[in-house]
XYZ file of C-alpha atoms in Angstrom:
776
model
C -28.292 7.069 4.213
C -25.294 5.912 2.231
C -23.022 8.244 0.279
C -24.250 6.822 -3.003
C -27.867 7.380 -1.964
C -27.084 10.972 -1.072
C -25.375 11.444 -4.427
C -28.402 10.067 -6.277
C -30.679 12.366 -4.278
C -28.463 15.348 -5.004
C -28.224 14.620 -8.731
C -31.960 14.061 -8.868
C -32.590 17.364 -7.142
C -30.118 19.117 -9.409
C -31.709 17.687 -12.553
C -35.148 18.587 -11.275
C -33.956 22.105 -10.613
C -32.502 22.438 -14.095
C -35.679 21.129 -15.663
C -37.828 23.495 -13.606
C -36.061 26.799 -13.971
C -38.552 29.668 -13.627
C -40.900 29.867 -16.568
C -44.101 31.739 -17.185
C -46.239 30.050 -14.511
C -49.790 29.416 -15.672
C -52.282 29.828 -12.792
C -55.221 27.461 -12.782
C -58.694 28.885 -13.434
C -60.046 30.087 -10.096
C -56.664 29.659 -8.350
C -55.976 31.831 -5.315
C -53.438 34.463 -6.407
C -52.100 37.803 -5.266
C -54.214 40.527 -6.882
C -51.849 41.881 -9.579
C -53.398 45.362 -9.350
C -53.724 45.439 -5.554
C -51.073 43.075 -4.092
C -52.278 43.729 -0.525
C -55.337 41.622 -1.333
C -56.081 38.261 -2.966
C -58.397 37.179 -5.743
C -59.180 34.157 -7.853
C -57.401 33.892 -11.184
C -59.827 35.029 -13.905
C -62.404 35.411 -11.168
C -63.670 37.589 -8.304
C -61.859 38.905 -5.228
C -61.183 36.464 -2.408
C -61.192 37.297 1.290
C -59.811 34.818 3.813
C -61.629 34.424 7.118
C -60.771 31.014 8.523
C -59.598 29.052 11.536
C -55.890 29.087 12.340
C -55.460 25.339 12.413
C -55.663 22.693 13.554
C -51.926 22.604 12.902
C -51.829 18.847 13.538
C -54.702 18.130 11.131
C -52.619 15.790 8.966
C -51.386 13.768 11.974
C -54.404 13.585 14.295
C -55.734 10.327 15.700
C -54.717 6.681 16.001
C -55.343 3.687 13.768
C -58.841 2.297 14.186
C -57.862 -1.106 12.934
C -55.485 -2.985 10.672
C -57.519 -2.105 7.584
C -57.801 1.619 8.210
C -57.867 2.735 4.551
C -55.007 0.300 4.033
C -52.562 3.153 4.510
C -49.635 3.790 6.821
C -49.739 6.518 9.508
C -51.006 9.163 9.858
C -54.435 7.677 10.435
C -57.883 9.264 10.102
C -59.710 10.256 13.222
C -61.645 13.527 13.437
C -60.429 15.153 10.219
C -63.698 14.441 8.419
C -65.609 15.995 11.297
C -63.499 19.153 11.167
C -63.998 19.435 7.419
C -67.735 18.941 7.855
C -67.873 21.865 10.275
C -65.944 24.129 7.936
C -68.199 23.222 5.032
C -71.489 23.532 6.939
C -70.773 26.302 9.446
C -68.103 28.616 8.047
C -64.439 29.326 7.555
C -62.963 29.279 4.037
C -59.414 28.213 4.878
C -57.312 25.876 7.008
C -53.821 26.083 8.536
C -51.767 22.854 8.137
C -48.183 21.601 8.628
C -46.297 18.989 6.602
C -43.785 18.550 9.474
C -44.440 19.193 13.182
C -41.493 17.243 14.612
C -38.035 16.227 13.513
C -38.583 12.540 14.180
C -39.173 10.001 16.925
C -42.035 7.708 17.805
C -45.366 8.085 19.482
C -47.927 10.906 19.273
C -45.275 13.500 18.427
C -44.117 11.596 15.362
C -45.684 14.267 13.141
C -43.782 13.971 9.903
C -44.289 12.030 6.637
C -40.770 10.652 6.125
C -40.064 7.105 5.042
C -38.877 5.299 8.162
C -38.903 8.559 10.109
C -35.704 9.635 8.340
C -35.856 13.058 6.663
C -33.096 12.057 4.252
C -35.421 9.432 2.735
C -38.021 11.991 1.659
C -41.784 11.781 2.157
C -43.689 8.523 1.846
C -45.815 8.873 -1.342
C -48.565 6.786 0.270
C -48.865 9.309 3.093
C -49.004 12.232 0.660
C -51.709 10.432 -1.317
C -53.621 9.916 1.928
C -53.502 13.642 2.606
C -54.961 14.219 -0.831
C -58.193 12.466 0.198
C -58.774 15.437 2.527
C -57.333 18.016 0.149
C -59.788 16.899 -2.523
C -62.678 17.628 -0.161
C -61.254 21.064 0.622
C -60.779 21.790 -3.082
C -64.358 20.833 -3.902
C -65.695 23.147 -1.166
C -63.377 26.119 -1.789
C -61.493 25.762 1.482
C -58.072 27.319 0.948
C -55.140 25.277 2.282
C -52.359 27.262 3.932
C -49.711 24.547 3.722
C -46.740 25.197 6.018
C -43.615 23.154 5.272
C -42.227 23.489 8.814
C -43.770 24.118 12.227
C -42.162 26.228 14.968
C -38.843 24.580 15.853
C -38.917 21.868 13.191
C -35.566 21.881 11.410
C -35.244 18.310 10.103
C -32.406 19.197 7.735
C -30.146 21.043 10.142
C -29.764 24.598 11.322
C -31.780 27.361 9.716
C -28.993 29.896 10.234
C -27.154 28.490 7.218
C -28.393 29.663 3.799
C -27.387 26.395 2.130
C -30.170 23.995 1.163
C -28.927 20.417 1.300
C -29.724 18.011 -1.560
C -32.041 16.055 0.766
C -33.961 19.165 1.822
C -34.154 20.387 -1.767
C -35.556 17.019 -2.861
C -38.208 17.024 -0.092
C -39.440 20.523 -0.978
C -39.678 19.706 -4.662
C -41.515 16.460 -3.805
C -44.139 18.353 -1.790
C -44.622 21.030 -4.460
C -44.986 18.497 -7.258
C -47.466 16.433 -5.254
C -49.873 19.269 -4.436
C -49.364 22.053 -7.005
C -52.479 20.952 -8.911
C -54.787 22.394 -6.219
C -56.143 25.848 -7.001
C -57.089 26.519 -3.346
C -53.515 26.451 -2.060
C -51.034 28.892 -0.518
C -47.456 27.815 0.309
C -45.947 28.939 3.627
C -42.218 28.486 4.310
C -42.299 28.078 8.075
C -43.892 29.120 11.318
C -42.085 31.436 13.716
C -39.513 33.033 11.441
C -37.884 34.555 14.530
C -36.711 31.087 15.662
C -33.207 31.566 14.263
C -34.168 31.748 10.582
C -32.014 33.936 8.365
C -33.484 35.740 5.386
C -31.220 34.102 2.805
C -32.321 30.591 3.853
C -35.990 31.593 3.556
C -35.368 33.141 0.131
C -33.536 30.028 -1.081
C -36.424 27.775 -0.034
C -38.934 30.144 -1.631
C -36.848 30.002 -4.794
C -37.228 26.205 -4.871
C -41.018 26.566 -4.682
C -41.020 29.166 -7.443
C -38.858 26.986 -9.685
C -40.925 23.854 -9.138
C -44.475 25.264 -9.041
C -45.922 25.274 -12.554
C -48.857 27.432 -11.476
C -47.204 30.196 -9.460
C -49.128 29.765 -6.212
C -48.867 32.541 -3.642
C -45.952 32.072 -1.193
C -45.793 33.502 2.321
C -44.039 33.111 5.620
C -44.961 33.588 9.275
C -43.499 34.990 12.462
C -44.470 36.312 15.833
C -44.852 40.067 15.719
C -43.599 41.664 17.797
C -41.001 39.044 18.745
C -41.019 37.583 22.189
C -38.124 39.877 23.154
C -40.602 42.773 23.097
C -39.028 44.577 20.126
C -41.880 46.041 18.061
C -42.010 44.976 14.425
C -44.341 46.760 12.051
C -43.140 45.485 8.705
C -42.395 42.196 7.034
C -38.752 41.224 7.569
C -38.549 40.107 3.909
C -40.659 42.908 2.447
C -38.204 43.444 -0.424
C -38.546 39.823 -1.568
C -39.767 39.414 -5.125
C -41.025 35.903 -4.345
C -42.851 36.153 -1.017
C -46.270 37.747 -1.261
C -47.899 37.322 2.152
C -46.903 37.947 5.765
C -48.659 35.668 8.244
C -48.632 37.366 11.647
C -48.990 35.980 15.152
C -49.975 38.324 17.989
C -50.604 37.917 21.691
C -53.889 39.122 23.202
C -54.420 42.833 23.694
C -57.384 45.218 23.437
C -59.265 45.189 20.135
C -58.676 48.881 19.415
C -54.945 48.427 19.994
C -54.877 45.437 17.628
C -56.630 47.498 14.944
C -54.177 50.384 15.286
C -51.153 48.077 15.279
C -52.355 46.440 12.074
C -52.854 49.894 10.521
C -49.172 50.544 11.173
C -48.363 47.488 9.051
C -50.570 48.572 6.149
C -48.168 51.259 4.882
C -45.114 48.928 4.685
C -47.311 46.268 3.054
C -48.359 48.703 0.319
C -44.741 49.776 -0.187
C -43.476 46.183 -0.223
C -46.287 44.792 -2.379
C -47.353 42.015 0.009
C -50.540 41.100 1.869
C -51.243 40.916 5.591
C -52.702 37.790 7.203
C -53.550 37.857 10.887
C -52.911 34.127 10.977
C -52.567 33.354 14.676
C -54.435 35.384 17.264
C -54.478 33.824 20.694
C -57.973 33.927 22.243
C -58.488 36.433 25.015
C -60.372 35.654 28.178
C -63.732 37.319 28.523
C -66.820 37.371 26.407
C -67.269 34.813 23.676
C -67.469 37.354 20.873
C -63.869 38.535 21.358
C -62.583 36.663 18.318
C -65.310 38.139 16.103
C -64.476 41.681 17.230
C -60.798 40.980 16.602
C -61.556 39.776 13.090
C -63.449 42.947 12.169
C -60.644 45.007 13.710
C -58.115 43.327 11.435
C -60.323 43.328 8.314
C -60.968 47.098 8.546
C -57.197 47.578 8.952
C -56.512 45.798 5.649
C -55.656 42.263 6.788
C -56.946 38.741 6.105
C -57.830 36.799 9.263
C -57.385 33.294 10.739
C -58.737 32.567 14.243
C -56.659 30.278 16.440
C -58.668 27.410 18.013
C -61.895 28.512 16.255
C -62.634 24.935 15.179
C -62.699 23.859 18.829
C -65.597 26.144 19.891
C -63.411 28.142 22.238
C -66.563 29.572 23.769
C -69.396 27.003 23.869
C -72.013 29.737 23.561
C -70.555 31.250 20.382
C -70.161 29.458 17.070
C -66.973 31.140 15.917
C -67.009 29.386 12.534
C -70.476 30.688 11.638
C -69.383 34.225 12.511
C -66.679 34.047 9.867
C -69.062 33.983 6.948
C -70.623 37.458 7.346
C -67.263 39.194 7.085
C -66.107 36.904 4.258
C -69.289 37.462 2.254
C -69.334 41.214 2.800
C -65.749 41.608 1.656
C -66.189 39.402 -1.407
C -69.545 41.067 -2.231
C -67.804 44.450 -2.243
C -65.004 45.915 -4.306
C -62.630 45.786 -1.319
C -59.450 45.311 -3.446
C -59.794 48.958 -4.506
C -60.001 50.083 -0.874
C -57.548 50.986 1.858
C -57.995 51.809 5.564
C -59.412 55.330 5.979
C -60.612 55.702 9.576
C -60.431 59.472 9.130
C -63.595 59.149 6.972
C -65.633 57.698 9.860
C -68.730 59.821 10.576
C -71.734 59.473 12.828
C -71.441 56.296 14.902
C -68.963 54.624 12.497
C -65.746 53.414 14.142
C -63.552 52.118 11.281
C -63.630 52.599 7.499
C -62.183 50.898 4.436
C -62.671 53.118 1.404
C -62.046 54.054 -2.152
C -62.691 57.664 -1.111
C -65.650 59.389 -2.672
C -66.891 56.228 -4.392
C -67.092 53.144 -2.213
C -66.870 52.533 1.567
C -67.076 49.703 4.089
C -68.095 51.134 7.491
C -68.125 49.250 10.802
C -68.985 49.924 14.403
C -69.269 47.724 17.458
C -71.434 50.370 19.203
C -73.811 51.982 16.698
C -77.110 52.753 18.371
C -78.799 54.326 15.342
C -76.587 54.881 12.290
C -73.414 54.499 10.296
C -71.905 57.351 8.319
C -68.906 58.366 6.198
C -67.334 61.600 5.125
C -66.907 62.819 1.554
C -69.835 61.096 -0.156
C -71.037 62.203 -3.565
C -74.501 63.727 -3.762
C -77.291 61.503 -5.030
C -78.563 57.994 -4.530
C -76.472 55.287 -2.875
C -76.660 51.549 -2.539
C -76.066 50.200 0.994
C -75.509 46.536 1.838
C -76.099 46.214 5.618
C -74.636 43.296 7.609
C -75.285 42.170 11.169
C -71.885 40.614 12.180
C -73.438 38.587 15.026
C -76.390 36.979 13.239
C -75.209 37.277 9.667
C -78.441 38.988 8.625
C -78.208 41.297 5.580
C -80.372 44.066 4.162
C -79.931 45.760 0.766
C -81.010 49.400 0.698
C -81.393 50.841 -2.806
C -81.831 54.504 -3.511
C -80.519 55.757 -0.172
C -80.210 59.491 -0.722
C -77.265 61.671 0.258
C -76.896 65.405 -0.062
C -73.151 64.838 -0.462
C -70.333 65.417 1.960
C -70.615 63.941 5.466
C -73.656 61.664 5.572
C -75.251 59.117 7.919
C -77.820 56.432 7.230
C -80.065 54.759 9.787
C -79.294 51.117 10.372
C -82.031 48.549 9.621
C -84.538 47.633 12.282
C -83.655 44.553 14.287
C -79.899 44.993 13.922
C -77.778 45.068 17.058
C -75.253 47.730 17.939
C -72.513 45.852 16.089
C -73.126 46.644 12.431
C -71.280 46.910 9.122
C -72.223 48.276 5.706
C -70.904 48.550 2.204
C -71.866 51.965 0.832
C -71.442 52.746 -2.851
C -72.692 55.679 -4.883
C -75.313 55.158 -7.577
C -73.587 57.580 -9.924
C -76.335 57.892 -12.505
C -79.230 57.698 -9.995
C -81.190 55.066 -11.885
C -81.498 52.690 -8.941
C -79.054 50.176 -10.378
C -75.646 50.304 -8.764
C -72.344 49.388 -10.357
C -71.315 46.726 -7.842
C -69.797 43.305 -8.227
C -73.150 41.545 -8.314
C -76.055 42.822 -10.441
C -73.875 45.617 -11.841
C -75.276 48.722 -13.519
C -74.507 48.293 -17.204
C -74.356 52.083 -17.566
C -72.957 53.310 -14.235
C -72.708 56.947 -15.304
C -75.844 57.179 -17.481
C -79.311 56.613 -16.045
C -80.980 53.577 -17.654
C -83.409 51.906 -15.285
C -84.431 49.462 -18.011
C -80.791 48.246 -18.333
C -81.490 47.510 -22.021
C -78.537 45.811 -23.755
C -79.513 44.805 -27.293
C -76.135 43.384 -28.304
C -75.601 41.567 -25.006
C -72.119 42.930 -24.549
C -72.641 43.968 -20.930
C -72.855 47.671 -21.746
C -76.304 49.206 -21.709
C -77.637 50.809 -24.857
C -77.800 54.168 -23.100
C -73.987 54.350 -22.931
C -73.062 51.951 -25.717
C -71.657 53.716 -28.760
C -72.428 50.572 -30.700
C -75.685 49.370 -29.090
C -76.566 46.844 -31.756
C -73.052 45.483 -32.359
C -71.736 42.699 -30.133
C -68.388 43.682 -28.792
C -68.701 47.315 -27.845
C -65.988 49.851 -28.613
C -63.826 48.141 -26.010
C -60.736 50.187 -26.774
C -62.525 53.528 -26.518
C -61.417 54.922 -29.867
C -65.000 55.744 -30.921
C -65.012 53.078 -33.604
C -67.380 50.160 -33.130
C -65.797 46.746 -32.805
C -67.478 45.340 -35.888
C -65.686 47.875 -38.090
C -62.662 48.621 -35.885
C -59.475 47.184 -37.361
C -58.028 47.082 -33.833
C -60.813 45.954 -31.547
C -58.806 45.943 -28.318
C -56.320 48.748 -29.019
C -57.366 52.358 -29.468
C -56.488 53.597 -32.974
C -58.875 56.321 -34.078
C -56.879 56.904 -37.282
C -57.389 53.232 -38.314
C -53.987 53.294 -40.030
C -53.234 50.043 -41.883
C -49.911 50.445 -43.681
C -49.801 46.955 -45.170
C -53.492 46.804 -46.026
C -54.066 43.441 -44.375
C -57.128 44.525 -42.423
C -55.375 44.697 -39.067
C -54.645 48.251 -37.918
C -51.052 49.214 -37.341
C -51.702 49.700 -33.633
C -52.478 46.017 -33.121
C -50.853 44.451 -36.178
C -48.025 42.170 -35.145
C -46.348 43.099 -38.449
C -47.714 46.486 -39.500
C -45.587 46.578 -42.661
C -46.072 42.944 -43.628
C -49.430 42.040 -45.102
C -48.812 38.340 -44.489
C -47.815 38.840 -40.835
C -44.654 36.771 -40.771
C -45.854 34.122 -43.203
C -42.817 31.909 -42.566
C -43.594 31.913 -38.812
C -40.063 32.548 -37.643
C -41.037 35.414 -35.361
C -39.721 38.161 -37.653
C -41.929 40.324 -39.824
C -41.232 40.317 -43.561
C -40.090 43.943 -43.593
C -37.395 43.028 -41.088
C -36.876 39.393 -42.079
C -33.811 38.689 -44.214
C -35.600 35.574 -45.514
C -39.290 36.585 -45.530
C -40.519 33.385 -47.189
C -38.299 30.913 -45.378
C -38.209 30.365 -41.621
C -34.871 31.463 -40.167
C -35.374 32.769 -36.678
C -31.682 33.347 -36.013
C -31.363 35.579 -39.129
C -27.803 34.484 -39.934
C -26.307 36.458 -42.858
C -22.717 35.285 -43.154
C -21.755 37.416 -46.158
C -23.626 40.490 -44.909
C -25.402 41.067 -48.212
C -28.922 41.333 -46.749
C -30.510 37.972 -47.628
C -30.164 35.437 -44.811
C -28.153 32.289 -45.344
C -31.346 30.206 -45.412
C -32.474 31.822 -48.679
C -29.225 33.247 -50.077
C -28.140 31.435 -53.290
C -24.546 32.258 -52.331
C -24.484 32.584 -48.514
C -20.727 33.188 -48.511
C -20.687 35.578 -51.500
C -22.006 39.087 -50.941
C -22.302 39.650 -54.733
C -24.147 36.351 -55.309
C -22.087 35.109 -58.314
C -21.242 38.605 -59.552
C -19.767 37.292 -62.858
C -22.890 35.202 -63.547
C -21.058 32.058 -64.553
C -23.023 29.787 -62.220
C -20.397 29.634 -59.487
C -20.578 31.538 -56.146
C -17.478 33.592 -55.416
C -16.424 31.347 -52.534
C -16.151 28.374 -54.921
C -15.452 30.268 -58.223
C -11.785 30.131 -59.316
C -12.392 33.390 -61.179
C -15.004 35.226 -59.067
C -14.917 38.428 -61.142
C -14.492 36.873 -64.607
C -17.015 34.489 -66.096
C -15.481 31.057 -66.596
C -18.196 28.468 -66.548
C -15.701 25.657 -67.351
C -13.467 26.592 -64.378
C -10.302 25.593 -66.347
C -7.144 25.855 -64.233
C -4.218 24.340 -66.171
C -1.547 25.154 -63.611
C -3.721 24.002 -60.683
C -3.012 27.104 -58.620
C -6.678 27.777 -57.757
C -7.006 30.721 -60.121
C -8.885 29.897 -63.289
C -7.143 30.439 -66.596
C -9.600 33.213 -67.465
C -8.280 35.408 -64.700
C -4.842 33.877 -64.081
C -2.023 36.292 -65.112
C 0.188 33.225 -65.658
C -2.181 30.386 -66.526
C 0.741 27.957 -67.027
C 2.678 29.105 -63.976
C 1.304 27.925 -60.647
C 3.443 30.530 -58.852
C 2.318 33.381 -61.118
C 5.774 34.907 -61.838
C 7.147 33.816 -58.499
C 10.342 35.888 -58.885
C 8.344 39.025 -59.689
C 10.324 40.121 -62.725
C 7.322 40.478 -65.023
C 7.772 37.165 -66.858
C 5.647 34.078 -66.158
C 7.715 30.995 -65.382
C 6.874 29.306 -68.690
C 8.364 32.329 -70.525
C 11.045 33.370 -68.036
C 14.656 32.246 -68.834
C 15.342 32.534 -65.104
C 12.000 31.624 -63.411
C 13.535 31.387 -59.968
C 15.493 34.700 -60.030
C 14.292 38.178 -61.003
C 15.849 39.150 -64.349
C 13.565 41.607 -66.083
C 16.208 42.177 -68.870
C 16.185 38.441 -69.773
C 19.920 38.630 -70.838
C 21.297 35.402 -72.348
C 24.950 35.926 -73.463
C 25.527 32.421 -74.739
C 22.022 32.008 -76.206
C 21.333 28.778 -74.375
C 17.790 29.903 -73.196
C 19.119 30.139 -69.659
C 19.291 33.741 -68.502
C 22.662 35.082 -67.459
C 21.432 35.696 -63.860
C 20.929 31.992 -63.327
C 23.336 30.522 -66.022
C 26.231 28.633 -64.395
C 28.354 29.151 -67.593
C 27.381 32.559 -68.876
C 29.789 32.590 -71.883
C 29.108 28.952 -72.755
C 32.770 28.065 -72.970
C 32.397 25.021 -70.741
C 34.044 26.645 -67.756
C 31.666 27.210 -64.804
C 31.384 30.835 -63.819
C 33.003 30.238 -60.439
C 36.086 28.693 -62.154
C 36.126 30.831 -65.281
C 38.610 33.673 -65.005
C 36.632 35.433 -67.748
C 33.046 34.184 -67.287
C 31.683 36.522 -69.964
C 34.513 35.827 -72.515
C 34.030 32.709 -74.550
C 37.273 30.687 -74.916
C 39.268 32.216 -72.083
C 38.310 29.896 -69.427
C 41.740 29.947 -67.845
C 45.052 31.851 -67.844
C 47.145 31.433 -71.003
C 49.480 28.459 -70.491
C 53.262 28.540 -70.631
C 54.632 28.221 -74.156
C 56.950 25.291 -74.742
C 59.880 24.548 -77.080
C 61.291 28.103 -77.098
C 64.385 28.347 -79.238
C 66.465 31.385 -80.154
C 69.377 31.894 -82.539
C 71.367 34.703 -83.999
C 71.928 35.253 -87.665
C 74.834 37.474 -88.838
C 73.308 38.364 -92.112
C 73.395 41.989 -92.846
C 74.946 44.834 -90.940
C 72.979 43.901 -87.883
C 72.380 40.620 -86.404
C 68.933 39.087 -86.682
C 67.640 37.291 -83.703
C 65.055 34.626 -84.456
C 62.664 33.054 -81.949
C 60.413 30.027 -82.308
C 58.112 28.298 -79.819
C 55.338 25.750 -79.735
C 51.737 26.707 -80.263
C 49.656 26.358 -77.089
C 46.896 23.797 -76.984
C 44.485 25.659 -74.681
C 43.957 29.039 -73.158
C 44.729 30.813 -76.416
C 41.601 29.964 -78.341
C 40.274 33.493 -78.030
C 40.964 35.278 -81.314
C 41.894 38.343 -79.319
C 44.592 36.473 -77.392
C 48.207 37.302 -78.320
C 51.792 36.213 -77.747
C 53.844 38.798 -76.001
C 57.612 39.116 -76.602
C 59.590 40.686 -73.829
C 62.933 42.152 -75.026
C 65.594 43.752 -72.924
C 69.359 44.195 -72.523
C 70.904 41.257 -70.806
C 73.230 43.427 -68.763
C 70.282 45.173 -67.229
C 68.700 41.843 -66.406
C 71.801 40.735 -64.544
C 72.077 43.989 -62.694
C 68.501 44.325 -61.548
C 67.547 40.715 -61.354
C 64.375 41.714 -63.063
C 62.881 42.888 -66.298
C 62.872 46.489 -67.172
C 62.626 46.522 -70.847
C 60.248 47.579 -73.495
C 57.632 44.982 -74.506
C 56.649 44.112 -77.949
C 53.106 42.809 -78.340
C 52.444 40.668 -81.336
C 48.773 40.482 -82.208
C 48.765 37.003 -83.582
C 49.235 33.414 -82.643
C 52.437 33.124 -84.610
C 54.958 30.722 -83.200
C 58.039 32.519 -84.509
C 59.493 36.037 -84.549
C 62.621 37.798 -85.688
C 64.246 40.939 -84.375
C 66.979 43.099 -85.831
C 69.096 44.772 -83.255
C 72.679 45.813 -83.219
C 75.384 43.412 -82.349
C 76.892 45.748 -79.930
C 74.796 44.529 -76.999
C 73.475 41.290 -75.599
C 69.699 40.979 -75.541
C 67.245 38.694 -73.903
C 64.000 37.537 -75.475
C 61.125 36.097 -73.502
C 57.771 34.859 -74.776
C 54.431 34.518 -72.948
C 50.747 34.298 -73.813
C 48.241 37.077 -72.958
C 44.442 36.655 -72.992
C 41.480 38.128 -71.134
C 42.475 36.241 -68.015
C 45.801 38.049 -67.905
C 49.458 37.360 -68.646
C 50.664 33.765 -68.679
C 54.023 32.356 -67.551
C 57.189 32.693 -69.631
C 57.923 30.127 -72.254
C 60.332 27.359 -71.418
C 63.405 26.767 -73.600
C 63.944 23.458 -75.280
C 67.791 23.705 -75.347
C 69.975 24.296 -72.383
C 72.010 26.920 -74.092
C 68.871 28.796 -74.885
C 67.383 28.759 -71.390
C 66.988 32.140 -70.068
C 64.955 32.905 -67.027
C 61.691 31.006 -66.773
C 60.324 33.203 -64.040
C 56.945 34.694 -64.540
C 57.245 38.278 -65.604
C 55.124 41.183 -64.668
C 52.842 42.411 -67.358
C 54.325 44.770 -69.848
C 53.992 48.312 -68.830
C-alpha cells in the first residue's frame, strides 16, 4: 500500500473516530445485552432473560467449502458449502448461538486463506462483497434467534502486527470500524476481541480495540474476550484478566477436560470475581472428554449451576453418534429462560435430599439439579406453604409442572415425576399467597402476596383486583404513594403530598419545572424561575451586564440600569448615561453630551485643571486659577510672552512686569558743563540730551553724581554723594564754593537699573565716561 493510501486510510479512520465518539447507545428492541441489574447474566433489551447454550463453533463457518461452480452466488470467496446445513441443525435441533471468526489466518492461499481482505492484504480492508455474503447467513441466524459470537481474531492471527504494542494502526482501526458498521444492525450479536488472550496480548491493546467498538457501535452490543484458563503454563487463573474494564462485559473461557465435579467447583471460584467485576462467565470452549456420550451435557449443567453460560466445542459435529448434543441444549436453555435465574446465584450449600447443585434466590426461588437422584430433589430454607415446581428431564427434555406442591417450610424434598431418569432438574418457587397461581415469568400471579384464584383484573393493568388499590382505574398506583394513577399528579413518582407549587397539574416530584407553570415554555432547557429570559430561548444564559435579564431579552444588554436616565439611549451608547439628553448634543465632540459635560465647549474639559474651561480660560494650556492678566490683553500672565505689554518679550525684558522699561536706561549724550561766577559762589550748570528710549517710564530719573575732583584722581573711582533728580530734565545747576574742583556726572536710572554715564560733547568737558556704581 502506498504512503498516500495509508494517509487516506488514517484520515478516514480518524474522521470516523471523531464522528463516532461515545454517545448514548440505543440498543435495538430484543437485542442481547448485559443485564443492567445482574451483569453476570444476559437478557434481551426490553424483553426477557436470555441464557446461552450453544455450540462452540464451527470457528471456520464463514470460510468453509470450495466453489461449486463459476456462478456460485456470483460472489468471491469464501464460498457456500455446508453452512446452510449447520444452520438447519441449529434451528431444528437446538443451540441458540454460534461461535465465528472474521479472520483465521494472516494471509496466503489455499484452504487456510481464512480472511476477508481485498487481495489478501490486511491493509486494504475487508471486501464489502464478502461481508455482504456473510450477511446472507447472519440474516437466517437473526430470524431464528441464533446469537452470533463474532470474534475479530482467531488464536495466533495478528494481521496488523504484534499484539504486545498498545498502538492501533490506522489500517487496523479502519478494519475494526468497517466490521462494526457492517454488522451492528443485528440484535443477536456479541462482539469478541480475540481468541486466546494469553497469546502475547497486552491489556492496553485489548482495551484500545474494545474502545473502537464502543465508539463505532450505535447500539452498545455486549463486548467480551476469550482466553485459555488456566494458561497452558499451568498457572491457575480464577478471574478475568481485564475484570476492571468498563467496556468488556463477558469472559469467554476455554478449559481442558477434567472431571465434571472439578469443572463445577472451578467455575464457582470464578463466580465471586465476576460479581465483583460486573462481568459474565461464558464456558465457551470445552474440549470433549473421552467416555460416555453424555459427558458434554453433564458439563453444561455443571457450568450452568455454577453461574456460567455454555458453548460446547464440536457439538455441531455429533461428537458421539449416539447422542444428539444439539437437542440436549434446549432443556437447559428453556429451563433457565423460563425461570427468574438473573436473580439467582450459586448456592450449593442449600442442596438437600438428593440435590447436587443449586442456583437460588434464597428463600424464594431455586433451581436444583442432580445427576443421581433416585427419588427426589430438595432445598434448604423454603418458606412454608404451596410451591410451584417445573421439573425437567435433561436427557429427554420432558417437563412436568407441579402446582400446589406443599412444604412445611425449612428443609424440604419433593418426589420427582414418574418416568424421569436419575438426572433431573427443577425450578422451585414459592406460591406466596397459596392461591395456586405462582408469580413466575410465564402465567404470573397478578397478586403474588394476596390469594386471588380468580385472578380478576377489571382495569387490565396486570395487577389483580385483590391487591390493586385502584381496581377499576387503568394504570394502578405504580409509584406506590397510595394515590390512584387517574388522580395522581405524579403517576410514576411517589408523592403522597401531591404538592404542585406552580399549579400546572404536574406534581413537584415529577414536574420538570416545579416553579414554572409553563414548564420552560421557550424550550431552552431552563425553567422560567431560573431562566434569565423565560419567554425567549437562550440556553447559554449570557448576561453581559449582570443585571439579571439575559442578553437575548435585555433591552440594554451592556447597561445594567437599562437606560437609567430614560432618554431612549442605553448607557453604553448614551453620551450622558445619567442625565437625560434625548438629542445627544455634543458641541465639543468629546463624547460627553452637553447636558452632562462640565465644559461643553472644551473637548479637553479644563485640560490644565485650574477650574476654568478652555473657552473661558486666559491660559487654557497652563494652570492659572488666579487668571492674572497684567497688561489686559486676555492672555493670562502665566502664558503671556510679554506680561507688561511693552513690546519686549519676557525673556529679553529686564523688567517684564514694568511697562516701558524694557531695557537698561541708555547713555545720555551731549553732556556739557560750565561755570558761572555770578554771586559769591560759583554756579555750575549741566545740560545733556534727552534719551530716546529706556526712559519712558514716568518713574525713571536722571541721576547726577557729584564729587571732589581731587578725590577722583586719588582713588581712581567715585566716592561722592549722589544727587537724584526725580525728573527727565535735561539740565541742572549746582552752587558750590569755588574753593574746590568738582566733577559732575549724569546717568539714567530706571527699573532695570543704573545706565552708563553720559558722554560729553566737548573735549574740554569730557570727564570720565566709565560706568559708575549705583549711588549708595
